[in-house]
Amino acid sequence: MEKANKRNVAIEFWRFFFAIAILGYHIGVILAPRAMNGIIEPSNWMAGAGEILFVFTLTAGYFLAKHFKRLQKDTEYQKETASKRAWQYLWGRIKALVPVLALGIILGIISVAAFNGTTPKETLLSLLNGLWEFLGLYSAGFPATFGQANGAMWFISGLLICSYFLYYGMCKDEDKTSGLIVPAIFVFLGGWWAWNGTRAAQVAWSTFGIQQATNPAVIGTPITDAVIGFNNGLLFVLVGMCGGILLYYAIEKLKTLKYGTTQKVLLTLLYAAVATLLVIYTINPTFISGAYNITNNTTGGNLSRWTVHLLCILLVGLTLLEKDGITQLLNNKVTAKLFNYLGGASLYIYMLHMPFIYFYVVIKGKAPAVPYSWAEVFWVVSIISVILGSAVKYLMDKYVIKR
């Protein structure tokens, strides 16, 4: 059995796999049919990866709770106010993410400007009007005039915002936060989302039905502009992080139980079934249902996105529990260092991959006689993103985070 302070490389393996899958998703689902119609061939490959981003929100919530419980034993740290501890936690996340966030945004602005052929003035305005992005507040509703230059960054914004408030709640009153507020958010907000079929998106907005009744300029004229609402991407991260916090307490309880051979075999079979379904759905959801519209993500008889999220919860939970045979296999000594490093670089890969999709098209040309295949773009961008993400992790670990 591994030591308690050793990284669970099994979860790092999945984080790396899903980061690469999301890269493929952005090529095949978002860019091909919309911004690059006629440049990249439409493809269903990695089309299901848009939902497995939930894995990253779950792990973020789990490790937030784990960090809180670890420092709960530090008597000096506990003397600090809840707000100070929350700011310290957020600062730790900022150190690890904001330098790469800035790099990703700058690369995004340059790549999008090159792709769209914008003037230097428009590019400068895009940079200035997007300064809120550098503060990680994009998902709170502080927009950039020309839209987010690096579309993947909405997720990082959501992580930073939700991390502060959830950690503050844990420090202020762990029992009330973990026993009431977090479950309530997960059950009621998650249920509301599932019922309405809402999905994660940095451009969509949820209002909870609270709207302005009439147009004050024309008395009696009904309008539907939202008065109170939240960015869907922010809510997606919040629900997932709450799920991750709940997972932490559940896993800690489950770890105290005794597991015999029969129980471990059953957990292994469950793990195999869940992982197989998620991998197939991620790579190509058409294999499961036979119907998937790449242009607008509509499904016909497909797995519900909340069913996919349940599978994500089971996969993350079983992996972090570490009682099944597959997790033990993934935690082997031969590939441990490799999985550990790639998993640690996965968030950087996610943050930096989008600009290189645009750069690829700019370099190859925007008007090819034959549209680029999904595989051609996927492999080139994947290799570049893995190399760059790994290099950035090395530099961040050596000069920023560990300092």
mmCIF file of C-alpha atoms in Angstrom:
data_model
loop_
_atom_site.group_PDB
_atom_site.id
_atom_site.type_symbol
_atom_site.label_atom_id
_atom_site.label_comp_id
_atom_site.label_asym_id
_atom_site.label_seq_id
_atom_site.Cartn_x
_atom_site.Cartn_y
_atom_site.Cartn_z
ATOM 1 C CA MET A 1 0.000 0.000 0.000
ATOM 2 C CA GLU A 2 1.272 3.450 -0.878
ATOM 3 C CA LYS A 3 2.129 6.011 1.740
ATOM 4 C CA ALA A 4 -0.588 8.473 2.701
ATOM 5 C CA ASN A 5 1.399 11.454 1.441
ATOM 6 C CA LYS A 6 2.155 9.900 -1.952
ATOM 7 C CA ARG A 7 0.284 11.217 -4.984
ATOM 8 C CA ASN A 8 -2.415 8.959 -6.365
ATOM 9 C CA VAL A 9 -1.100 8.603 -9.903
ATOM 10 C CA ALA A 10 -4.254 6.791 -11.009
ATOM 11 C CA ILE A 11 -6.251 10.031 -10.765
ATOM 12 C CA GLU A 12 -3.388 11.812 -12.545
ATOM 13 C CA PHE A 13 -3.682 9.335 -15.420
ATOM 14 C CA TRP A 14 -7.354 10.182 -15.845
ATOM 15 C CA ARG A 15 -6.762 13.917 -15.605
ATOM 16 C CA PHE A 16 -4.194 13.697 -18.413
ATOM 17 C CA PHE A 17 -6.409 11.485 -20.573
ATOM 18 C CA PHE A 18 -9.394 13.789 -20.210
ATOM 19 C CA ALA A 19 -7.296 16.925 -20.839
ATOM 20 C CA ILE A 20 -6.220 15.477 -24.191
ATOM 21 C CA ALA A 21 -9.816 14.462 -24.896
ATOM 22 C CA ILE A 22 -11.027 18.027 -24.258
ATOM 23 C CA LEU A 23 -8.363 19.263 -26.684
ATOM 24 C CA GLY A 24 -9.868 16.964 -29.307
ATOM 25 C CA TYR A 25 -13.359 18.131 -28.363
ATOM 26 C CA HIS A 26 -12.437 21.759 -29.011
ATOM 27 C CA ILE A 27 -11.121 20.858 -32.451
ATOM 28 C CA GLY A 28 -14.013 18.676 -33.520
ATOM 29 C CA VAL A 29 -17.056 20.132 -31.787
ATOM 30 C CA ILE A 30 -16.518 23.835 -31.162
ATOM 31 C CA LEU A 31 -14.170 25.076 -33.888
ATOM 32 C CA ALA A 32 -14.949 22.917 -36.895
ATOM 33 C CA PRO A 33 -18.677 23.558 -37.398
ATOM 34 C CA ARG A 34 -18.700 27.155 -36.133
ATOM 35 C CA ALA A 35 -15.584 29.338 -36.338
ATOM 36 C CA MET A 36 -13.806 27.165 -38.906
ATOM 37 C CA ASN A 37 -16.583 25.789 -41.068
ATOM 38 C CA GLY A 38 -15.066 24.522 -44.282
ATOM 39 C CA ILE A 39 -11.527 24.484 -42.878
ATOM 40 C CA ILE A 40 -11.610 21.446 -40.604
ATOM 41 C CA GLU A 41 -13.777 18.461 -41.436
ATOM 42 C CA PRO A 42 -16.668 17.893 -38.990
ATOM 43 C CA SER A 43 -15.986 14.930 -36.739
ATOM 44 C CA ASN A 44 -17.561 13.179 -33.779
ATOM 45 C CA TRP A 45 -14.198 12.114 -32.356
ATOM 46 C CA MET A 46 -13.852 13.230 -28.714
ATOM 47 C CA ALA A 47 -17.331 14.764 -28.987
ATOM 48 C CA GLY A 48 -18.313 13.447 -25.545
ATOM 49 C CA ALA A 49 -15.416 15.181 -23.790
ATOM 50 C CA GLY A 50 -17.475 18.302 -23.220
ATOM 51 C CA GLU A 51 -19.180 16.573 -20.291
ATOM 52 C CA ILE A 52 -16.163 14.855 -18.699
ATOM 53 C CA LEU A 53 -14.734 18.268 -17.775
ATOM 54 C CA PHE A 54 -16.807 17.501 -14.676
ATOM 55 C CA VAL A 55 -13.909 15.269 -13.538
ATOM 56 C CA PHE A 56 -11.712 18.351 -13.052
ATOM 57 C CA THR A 57 -14.339 20.129 -10.947
ATOM 58 C CA LEU A 58 -14.770 17.037 -8.764
ATOM 59 C CA THR A 59 -11.040 16.668 -8.135
ATOM 60 C CA ALA A 60 -10.759 20.416 -7.425
ATOM 61 C CA GLY A 61 -13.440 20.144 -4.729
ATOM 62 C CA TYR A 62 -11.971 16.944 -3.301
ATOM 63 C CA PHE A 63 -8.466 18.387 -2.923
ATOM 64 C CA LEU A 64 -9.879 21.627 -1.511
ATOM 65 C CA ALA A 65 -11.504 19.645 1.300
ATOM 66 C CA LYS A 66 -8.363 17.537 1.738
ATOM 67 C CA HIS A 67 -6.216 20.672 2.008
ATOM 68 C CA PHE A 68 -8.602 22.124 4.608
ATOM 69 C CA LYS A 69 -8.606 18.952 6.739
ATOM 70 C CA ARG A 70 -4.817 18.625 6.575
ATOM 71 C CA LEU A 71 -4.274 22.159 7.859
ATOM 72 C CA GLN A 72 -6.971 21.688 10.488
ATOM 73 C CA LYS A 73 -4.294 19.965 12.548
ATOM 74 C CA ASP A 74 -2.114 23.105 12.486
ATOM 75 C CA THR A 75 -3.021 24.997 15.670
ATOM 76 C CA GLU A 76 -1.229 28.199 14.628
ATOM 77 C CA TYR A 77 -2.973 28.196 11.264
ATOM 78 C CA GLN A 78 -6.345 27.699 12.949
ATOM 79 C CA LYS A 79 -5.874 30.930 14.896
ATOM 80 C CA GLU A 80 -6.086 32.889 11.627
ATOM 81 C CA THR A 81 -9.460 34.301 10.586
ATOM 82 C CA ALA A 82 -11.586 32.424 8.048
ATOM 83 C CA SER A 83 -11.148 35.187 5.484
ATOM 84 C CA LYS A 84 -7.354 35.208 5.849
ATOM 85 C CA ARG A 85 -7.152 31.435 5.435
ATOM 86 C CA ALA A 86 -9.429 31.609 2.398
ATOM 87 C CA TRP A 87 -7.281 34.315 0.827
ATOM 88 C CA GLN A 88 -4.153 32.254 1.540
ATOM 89 C CA TYR A 89 -5.724 29.251 -0.171
ATOM 90 C CA LEU A 90 -6.765 31.385 -3.138
ATOM 91 C CA TRP A 91 -3.259 32.839 -3.331
ATOM 92 C CA GLY A 92 -1.864 29.329 -3.598
ATOM 93 C CA ARG A 93 -4.169 28.688 -6.550
ATOM 94 C CA ILE A 94 -3.327 32.046 -8.101
ATOM 95 C CA LYS A 95 0.408 31.302 -7.940
ATOM 96 C CA ALA A 96 -0.190 27.980 -9.680
ATOM 97 C CA LEU A 97 -2.625 29.212 -12.323
ATOM 98 C CA VAL A 98 -2.490 32.957 -13.035
ATOM 99 C CA PRO A 99 0.972 33.081 -14.694
ATOM 100 C CA VAL A 100 -0.172 30.374 -17.120
ATOM 101 C CA LEU A 101 -3.585 32.035 -17.350
ATOM 102 C CA ALA A 102 -1.858 35.217 -18.540
ATOM 103 C CA LEU A 103 0.266 33.273 -21.035
ATOM 104 C CA GLY A 104 -2.811 31.478 -22.359
ATOM 105 C CA ILE A 105 -4.772 34.726 -22.755
ATOM 106 C CA ILE A 106 -1.905 36.499 -24.541
ATOM 107 C CA LEU A 107 -1.374 33.551 -26.887
ATOM 108 C CA GLY A 108 -5.130 33.461 -27.412
ATOM 109 C CA ILE A 109 -5.279 37.139 -28.372
ATOM 110 C CA ILE A 110 -2.366 36.765 -30.794
ATOM 111 C CA SER A 111 -3.707 33.570 -32.388
ATOM 112 C CA VAL A 112 -7.273 34.838 -32.784
ATOM 113 C CA ALA A 113 -5.997 38.152 -34.175
ATOM 114 C CA ALA A 114 -3.851 36.276 -36.692
ATOM 115 C CA PHE A 115 -6.752 34.022 -37.652
ATOM 116 C CA ASN A 116 -9.292 36.847 -38.013
ATOM 117 C CA GLY A 117 -6.833 39.305 -39.556
ATOM 118 C CA THR A 118 -7.629 42.026 -37.008
ATOM 119 C CA THR A 119 -5.762 45.317 -37.028
ATOM 120 C CA PRO A 120 -3.132 46.158 -34.378
ATOM 121 C CA LYS A 121 -5.597 48.650 -32.850
ATOM 122 C CA GLU A 122 -8.330 46.000 -32.542
ATOM 123 C CA THR A 123 -5.833 43.568 -31.045
ATOM 124 C CA LEU A 124 -4.730 46.157 -28.468
ATOM 125 C CA LEU A 125 -8.360 46.938 -27.600
ATOM 126 C CA SER A 126 -9.024 43.228 -27.173
ATOM 127 C CA LEU A 127 -6.142 43.074 -24.713
ATOM 128 C CA LEU A 128 -7.221 46.161 -22.753
ATOM 129 C CA ASN A 129 -10.901 45.267 -22.633
ATOM 130 C CA GLY A 130 -10.011 41.769 -21.522
ATOM 131 C CA LEU A 131 -7.956 42.783 -18.492
ATOM 132 C CA TRP A 132 -10.644 41.328 -16.207
ATOM 133 C CA GLU A 133 -9.643 37.934 -17.570
ATOM 134 C CA PHE A 134 -6.180 38.352 -16.049
ATOM 135 C CA LEU A 135 -7.862 38.728 -12.652
ATOM 136 C CA GLY A 136 -9.777 35.489 -13.178
ATOM 137 C CA LEU A 137 -13.179 37.198 -13.095
ATOM 138 C CA TYR A 138 -14.435 36.417 -16.587
ATOM 139 C CA SER A 139 -16.970 33.819 -15.418
ATOM 140 C CA ALA A 140 -18.444 36.258 -12.919
ATOM 141 C CA GLY A 141 -19.705 38.367 -15.810
ATOM 142 C CA PHE A 142 -16.811 40.759 -16.404
ATOM 143 C CA PRO A 143 -16.576 40.383 -20.185
ATOM 144 C CA ALA A 144 -14.029 41.112 -22.859
ATOM 145 C CA THR A 145 -15.365 43.274 -25.708
ATOM 146 C CA PHE A 146 -14.421 40.781 -28.417
ATOM 147 C CA GLY A 147 -15.194 37.734 -26.316
ATOM 148 C CA GLN A 148 -12.726 35.594 -24.432
ATOM 149 C CA ALA A 149 -9.555 35.233 -26.486
ATOM 150 C CA ASN A 150 -8.802 31.775 -25.115
ATOM 151 C CA GLY A 151 -12.204 30.138 -24.710
ATOM 152 C CA ALA A 152 -10.921 27.392 -22.411
ATOM 153 C CA MET A 153 -10.064 29.915 -19.689
ATOM 154 C CA TRP A 154 -13.638 30.310 -18.423
ATOM 155 C CA PHE A 155 -13.048 27.118 -16.453
ATOM 156 C CA ILE A 156 -9.985 28.544 -14.681
ATOM 157 C CA SER A 157 -11.970 31.661 -13.829
ATOM 158 C CA GLY A 158 -14.703 29.493 -12.296
ATOM 159 C CA LEU A 159 -12.159 27.515 -10.240
ATOM 160 C CA LEU A 160 -10.609 30.647 -8.744
ATOM 161 C CA ILE A 161 -13.951 32.234 -7.843
ATOM 162 C CA CYS A 162 -15.567 29.125 -6.364
ATOM 163 C CA SER A 163 -12.417 28.075 -4.488
ATOM 164 C CA TYR A 164 -12.383 31.228 -2.401
ATOM 165 C CA PHE A 165 -16.027 31.118 -1.313
ATOM 166 C CA LEU A 166 -16.094 27.380 -0.629
ATOM 167 C CA TYR A 167 -12.854 27.472 1.361
ATOM 168 C CA TYR A 168 -14.077 30.459 3.338
ATOM 169 C CA GLY A 169 -17.255 28.584 4.195
ATOM 170 C CA MET A 170 -15.258 25.560 5.347
ATOM 171 C CA CYS A 171 -13.039 27.733 7.554
ATOM 172 C CA LYS A 172 -15.946 29.705 8.982
ATOM 173 C CA ASP A 173 -18.131 26.719 9.827
ATOM 174 C CA GLU A 174 -17.119 23.316 8.484
ATOM 175 C CA ASP A 175 -20.190 21.552 9.815
ATOM 176 C CA LYS A 176 -22.691 23.982 8.327
ATOM 177 C CA THR A 177 -20.825 24.282 5.017
ATOM 178 C CA SER A 178 -20.117 20.584 4.422
ATOM 179 C CA GLY A 179 -23.328 19.348 6.043
ATOM 180 C CA LEU A 180 -25.857 21.875 4.736
ATOM 181 C CA ILE A 181 -24.674 24.440 2.192
ATOM 182 C CA VAL A 182 -22.582 22.168 -0.047
ATOM 183 C CA PRO A 183 -25.160 19.322 -0.229
ATOM 184 C CA ALA A 184 -27.964 21.841 -0.831
ATOM 185 C CA ILE A 185 -26.092 23.441 -3.719
ATOM 186 C CA PHE A 186 -25.266 20.066 -5.223
ATOM 187 C CA VAL A 187 -28.762 18.592 -4.896
ATOM 188 C CA PHE A 188 -30.969 21.576 -5.697
ATOM 189 C CA LEU A 189 -28.809 23.485 -8.178
ATOM 190 C CA GLY A 190 -27.616 20.279 -9.814
ATOM 191 C CA GLY A 191 -31.158 18.983 -9.992
ATOM 192 C CA TRP A 192 -32.416 22.241 -11.466
ATOM 193 C CA TRP A 193 -29.698 22.072 -14.086
ATOM 194 C CA ALA A 194 -30.437 18.455 -14.949
ATOM 195 C CA TRP A 195 -34.163 19.167 -15.258
ATOM 196 C CA ASN A 196 -33.553 22.078 -17.636
ATOM 197 C CA GLY A 197 -30.863 20.304 -19.638
ATOM 198 C CA THR A 198 -28.355 23.108 -19.088
ATOM 199 C CA ARG A 199 -24.724 22.514 -19.946
ATOM 200 C CA ALA A 200 -21.418 24.216 -19.126
ATOM 201 C CA ALA A 201 -20.779 27.264 -21.298
ATOM 202 C CA GLN A 202 -19.014 30.539 -20.718
ATOM 203 C CA VAL A 203 -21.498 32.390 -22.942
ATOM 204 C CA ALA A 204 -24.764 31.059 -21.495
ATOM 205 C CA TRP A 205 -26.593 32.561 -18.517
ATOM 206 C CA SER A 206 -28.985 31.076 -15.953
ATOM 207 C CA THR A 207 -31.619 33.235 -14.249
ATOM 208 C CA PHE A 208 -33.519 30.893 -11.896
ATOM 209 C CA GLY A 209 -36.722 32.410 -13.263
ATOM 210 C CA ILE A 210 -36.157 35.858 -11.719
ATOM 211 C CA GLN A 211 -36.821 38.337 -14.494
ATOM 212 C CA GLN A 212 -37.944 41.909 -15.063
ATOM 213 C CA ALA A 213 -41.693 42.010 -15.624
ATOM 214 C CA THR A 214 -42.135 45.103 -17.791
ATOM 215 C CA ASN A 215 -40.207 47.530 -19.914
ATOM 216 C CA PRO A 216 -39.973 50.821 -17.959
ATOM 217 C CA ALA A 217 -39.680 52.758 -21.238
ATOM 218 C CA VAL A 218 -42.992 51.403 -22.506
ATOM 219 C CA ILE A 219 -45.272 50.714 -19.548
ATOM 220 C CA GLY A 220 -46.993 47.363 -19.783
ATOM 221 C CA THR A 221 -44.630 45.921 -22.386
ATOM 222 C CA PRO A 222 -43.276 42.562 -21.135
ATOM 223 C CA ILE A 223 -39.584 41.781 -21.547
ATOM 224 C CA THR A 224 -37.464 38.794 -20.554
ATOM 225 C CA ASP A 225 -34.112 40.368 -19.730
ATOM 226 C CA ALA A 226 -32.567 38.684 -16.694
ATOM 227 C CA VAL A 227 -32.362 40.758 -13.515
ATOM 228 C CA ILE A 228 -30.564 38.137 -11.406
ATOM 229 C CA GLY A 229 -28.491 35.434 -13.032
ATOM 230 C CA PHE A 230 -25.221 33.530 -13.062
ATOM 231 C CA ASN A 231 -22.862 32.366 -15.761
ATOM 232 C CA ASN A 232 -23.519 28.713 -16.585
ATOM 233 C CA GLY A 233 -19.815 27.945 -16.565
ATOM 234 C CA LEU A 234 -19.511 29.308 -13.031
ATOM 235 C CA LEU A 235 -22.469 27.223 -11.874
ATOM 236 C CA PHE A 236 -21.003 24.139 -13.546
ATOM 237 C CA VAL A 237 -17.769 24.545 -11.590
ATOM 238 C CA LEU A 238 -19.650 25.275 -8.342
ATOM 239 C CA VAL A 239 -21.821 22.155 -8.582
ATOM 240 C CA GLY A 240 -18.809 19.996 -9.461
ATOM 241 C CA MET A 241 -16.644 21.338 -6.636
ATOM 242 C CA CYS A 242 -19.478 20.769 -4.163
ATOM 243 C CA GLY A 243 -19.688 17.210 -5.457
ATOM 244 C CA GLY A 244 -15.948 16.842 -4.912
ATOM 245 C CA ILE A 245 -16.209 18.068 -1.309
ATOM 246 C CA LEU A 246 -18.976 15.544 -0.643
ATOM 247 C CA LEU A 247 -16.806 12.860 -2.245
ATOM 248 C CA TYR A 248 -13.985 13.645 0.174
ATOM 249 C CA TYR A 249 -16.108 12.976 3.260
ATOM 250 C CA ALA A 250 -17.669 9.876 1.681
ATOM 251 C CA ILE A 251 -14.289 8.443 0.703
ATOM 252 C CA GLU A 252 -12.778 9.120 4.117
ATOM 253 C CA LYS A 253 -15.645 7.142 5.650
ATOM 254 C CA LEU A 254 -15.389 4.318 3.119
ATOM 255 C CA LYS A 255 -11.648 4.001 3.721
ATOM 256 C CA THR A 256 -12.329 2.970 7.328
ATOM 257 C CA LEU A 257 -14.216 -0.147 6.184
ATOM 258 C CA LYS A 258 -12.584 -3.532 5.689
ATOM 259 C CA TYR A 259 -12.405 -4.845 2.137
ATOM 260 C CA GLY A 260 -12.025 -8.553 1.514
ATOM 261 C CA THR A 261 -11.295 -10.275 -1.782
ATOM 262 C CA THR A 262 -14.966 -10.389 -2.802
ATOM 263 C CA GLN A 263 -15.510 -6.681 -2.166
ATOM 264 C CA LYS A 264 -12.366 -5.762 -4.095
ATOM 265 C CA VAL A 265 -13.403 -7.916 -7.052
ATOM 266 C CA LEU A 266 -16.841 -6.282 -7.132
ATOM 267 C CA LEU A 267 -15.290 -2.818 -6.961
ATOM 268 C CA THR A 268 -12.931 -3.776 -9.795
ATOM 269 C CA LEU A 269 -15.843 -4.935 -11.971
ATOM 270 C CA LEU A 270 -17.748 -1.719 -11.219
ATOM 271 C CA TYR A 271 -14.659 0.341 -12.003
ATOM 272 C CA ALA A 272 -14.145 -1.500 -15.302
ATOM 273 C CA ALA A 273 -17.757 -0.916 -16.341
ATOM 274 C CA VAL A 274 -17.741 2.787 -15.415
ATOM 275 C CA ALA A 275 -14.349 3.466 -17.012
ATOM 276 C CA THR A 276 -15.312 1.628 -20.214
ATOM 277 C CA LEU A 277 -18.544 3.584 -20.578
ATOM 278 C CA LEU A 278 -16.822 6.913 -19.942
ATOM 279 C CA VAL A 279 -13.936 6.205 -22.300
ATOM 280 C CA ILE A 280 -16.282 5.120 -25.100
ATOM 281 C CA TYR A 281 -18.568 8.098 -24.549
ATOM 282 C CA THR A 282 -15.595 10.474 -24.455
ATOM 283 C CA ILE A 283 -13.925 9.136 -27.599
ATOM 284 C CA ASN A 284 -17.138 8.990 -29.622
ATOM 285 C CA PRO A 285 -20.644 9.020 -28.090
ATOM 286 C CA THR A 286 -22.016 7.661 -31.379
ATOM 287 C CA PHE A 287 -20.716 4.239 -30.351
ATOM 288 C CA ILE A 288 -23.233 4.161 -27.510
ATOM 289 C CA SER A 289 -26.350 5.763 -28.966
ATOM 290 C CA GLY A 290 -25.767 6.031 -32.682
ATOM 291 C CA ALA A 291 -26.997 9.644 -32.767
ATOM 292 C CA TYR A 292 -25.019 12.790 -32.055
ATOM 293 C CA ASN A 293 -25.205 16.142 -33.833
ATOM 294 C CA ILE A 294 -21.766 17.742 -33.696
ATOM 295 C CA THR A 295 -22.983 21.202 -34.642
ATOM 296 C CA ASN A 296 -25.214 21.876 -31.661
ATOM 297 C CA ASN A 297 -24.563 18.951 -29.306
ATOM 298 C CA THR A 298 -28.114 17.655 -29.648
ATOM 299 C CA THR A 299 -28.549 13.986 -28.920
ATOM 300 C CA GLY A 300 -30.935 11.308 -29.957
ATOM 301 C CA GLY A 301 -31.298 8.532 -27.406
ATOM 302 C CA ASN A 302 -27.877 9.417 -26.043
ATOM 303 C CA LEU A 303 -26.707 9.220 -22.459
ATOM 304 C CA SER A 304 -28.034 12.181 -20.486
ATOM 305 C CA ARG A 305 -25.227 14.561 -19.555
ATOM 306 C CA TRP A 306 -26.131 14.095 -15.901
ATOM 307 C CA THR A 307 -25.825 10.341 -16.298
ATOM 308 C CA VAL A 308 -22.338 10.993 -17.669
ATOM 309 C CA HIS A 309 -21.624 13.204 -14.657
ATOM 310 C CA LEU A 310 -22.726 10.380 -12.347
ATOM 311 C CA LEU A 311 -20.245 8.101 -14.107
ATOM 312 C CA CYS A 312 -17.585 10.790 -13.542
ATOM 313 C CA ILE A 313 -18.408 10.820 -9.823
ATOM 314 C CA LEU A 314 -18.114 7.030 -9.644
ATOM 315 C CA LEU A 315 -14.819 6.997 -11.555
ATOM 316 C CA VAL A 316 -13.231 9.714 -9.418
ATOM 317 C CA GLY A 317 -14.622 8.217 -6.209
ATOM 318 C CA LEU A 318 -13.380 4.696 -6.941
ATOM 319 C CA THR A 319 -9.995 5.982 -8.084
ATOM 320 C CA LEU A 320 -9.466 8.035 -4.922
ATOM 321 C CA LEU A 321 -10.753 5.200 -2.723
ATOM 322 C CA GLU A 322 -7.974 2.961 -4.123
ATOM 323 C CA LYS A 323 -9.521 -0.382 -3.166
ATOM 324 C CA ASP A 324 -10.079 -1.900 -6.622
ATOM 325 C CA GLY A 325 -7.618 -3.799 -8.804
ATOM 326 C CA ILE A 326 -7.527 -1.308 -11.696
ATOM 327 C CA THR A 327 -6.538 1.629 -9.497
ATOM 328 C CA GLN A 328 -3.805 -0.503 -7.951
ATOM 329 C CA LEU A 329 -2.625 -1.395 -11.450
ATOM 330 C CA LEU A 330 -2.506 2.257 -12.529
ATOM 331 C CA ASN A 331 -0.524 3.040 -9.379
ATOM 332 C CA ASN A 332 2.321 0.745 -10.473
ATOM 333 C CA LYS A 333 5.913 1.816 -9.831
ATOM 334 C CA VAL A 334 6.982 1.609 -13.494
ATOM 335 C CA THR A 335 4.706 4.367 -14.837
ATOM 336 C CA ALA A 336 4.096 6.253 -11.574
ATOM 337 C CA LYS A 337 6.501 9.122 -12.297
ATOM 338 C CA LEU A 338 5.233 9.509 -15.859
ATOM 339 C CA PHE A 339 1.544 9.589 -14.855
ATOM 340 C CA ASN A 340 2.323 11.906 -11.961
ATOM 341 C CA TYR A 341 4.102 14.416 -14.193
ATOM 342 C CA LEU A 342 1.579 14.321 -17.042
ATOM 343 C CA GLY A 343 -1.322 14.598 -14.601
ATOM 344 C CA GLY A 344 0.296 17.614 -12.994
ATOM 345 C CA ALA A 345 0.709 19.169 -16.443
ATOM 346 C CA SER A 346 -2.872 18.400 -17.519
ATOM 347 C CA LEU A 347 -4.346 21.710 -16.370
ATOM 348 C CA TYR A 348 -1.561 23.596 -18.147
ATOM 349 C CA ILE A 349 -2.225 21.562 -21.297
ATOM 350 C CA TYR A 350 -5.879 22.534 -20.994
ATOM 351 C CA MET A 351 -5.019 26.219 -20.543
ATOM 352 C CA LEU A 352 -2.631 26.466 -23.503
ATOM 353 C CA HIS A 353 -4.029 24.235 -26.243
ATOM 354 C CA MET A 354 -6.676 26.523 -27.801
ATOM 355 C CA PRO A 355 -4.316 29.109 -29.374
ATOM 356 C CA PHE A 356 -2.385 26.405 -31.207
ATOM 357 C CA ILE A 357 -5.524 25.227 -32.985
ATOM 358 C CA TYR A 358 -5.791 28.719 -34.503
ATOM 359 C CA PHE A 359 -2.036 28.934 -35.121
ATOM 360 C CA TYR A 360 -2.174 25.630 -37.002
ATOM 361 C CA VAL A 361 -4.803 26.929 -39.407
ATOM 362 C CA VAL A 362 -3.022 30.272 -39.839
ATOM 363 C CA ILE A 363 0.223 28.482 -40.772
ATOM 364 C CA LYS A 364 -1.437 25.892 -43.033
ATOM 365 C CA GLY A 365 -3.816 28.384 -44.640
ATOM 366 C CA LYS A 366 -7.483 29.220 -44.097
ATOM 367 C CA ALA A 367 -8.679 28.200 -47.548
ATOM 368 C CA PRO A 368 -7.455 24.657 -48.221
ATOM 369 C CA ALA A 369 -8.667 22.818 -51.309
ATOM 370 C CA VAL A 370 -9.487 19.894 -49.029
ATOM 371 C CA PRO A 371 -10.513 20.617 -45.402
ATOM 372 C CA TYR A 372 -8.040 19.452 -42.764
ATOM 373 C CA SER A 373 -8.927 16.186 -41.123
ATOM 374 C CA TRP A 374 -9.666 16.149 -37.404
ATOM 375 C CA ALA A 375 -6.824 13.651 -36.831
ATOM 376 C CA GLU A 376 -4.273 15.854 -38.597
ATOM 377 C CA VAL A 377 -4.978 18.827 -36.350
ATOM 378 C CA PHE A 378 -5.464 16.699 -33.228
ATOM 379 C CA TRP A 379 -2.091 14.983 -33.290
ATOM 380 C CA VAL A 380 -0.096 18.106 -34.124
ATOM 381 C CA VAL A 381 -1.817 20.270 -31.473
ATOM 382 C CA SER A 382 -1.679 17.448 -28.902
ATOM 383 C CA ILE A 383 2.071 17.003 -29.286
ATOM 384 C CA ILE A 384 2.707 20.753 -29.075
ATOM 385 C CA SER A 385 0.391 21.151 -26.071
ATOM 386 C CA VAL A 386 1.883 18.218 -24.144
ATOM 387 C CA ILE A 387 5.442 19.452 -24.717
ATOM 388 C CA LEU A 388 4.562 23.042 -23.806
ATOM 389 C CA GLY A 389 2.376 22.034 -20.830
ATOM 390 C CA SER A 390 5.133 19.784 -19.466
ATOM 391 C CA ALA A 391 7.749 22.529 -19.894
ATOM 392 C CA VAL A 392 5.508 25.071 -18.171
ATOM 393 C CA LYS A 393 4.937 22.655 -15.275
ATOM 394 C CA TYR A 394 8.690 22.260 -14.845
ATOM 395 C CA LEU A 395 9.224 26.033 -14.797
ATOM 396 C CA MET A 396 6.271 26.662 -12.481
ATOM 397 C CA ASP A 397 7.375 23.966 -10.040
ATOM 398 C CA LYS A 398 10.964 25.197 -9.981
ATOM 399 C CA TYR A 399 10.560 28.961 -9.982
ATOM 400 C CA VAL A 400 7.022 29.828 -8.870
ATOM 401 C CA ILE A 401 5.055 27.286 -6.825
ATOM 402 C CA LYS A 402 7.856 25.758 -4.723
ATOM 403 C CA ARG A 403 9.317 29.151 -4.051
#
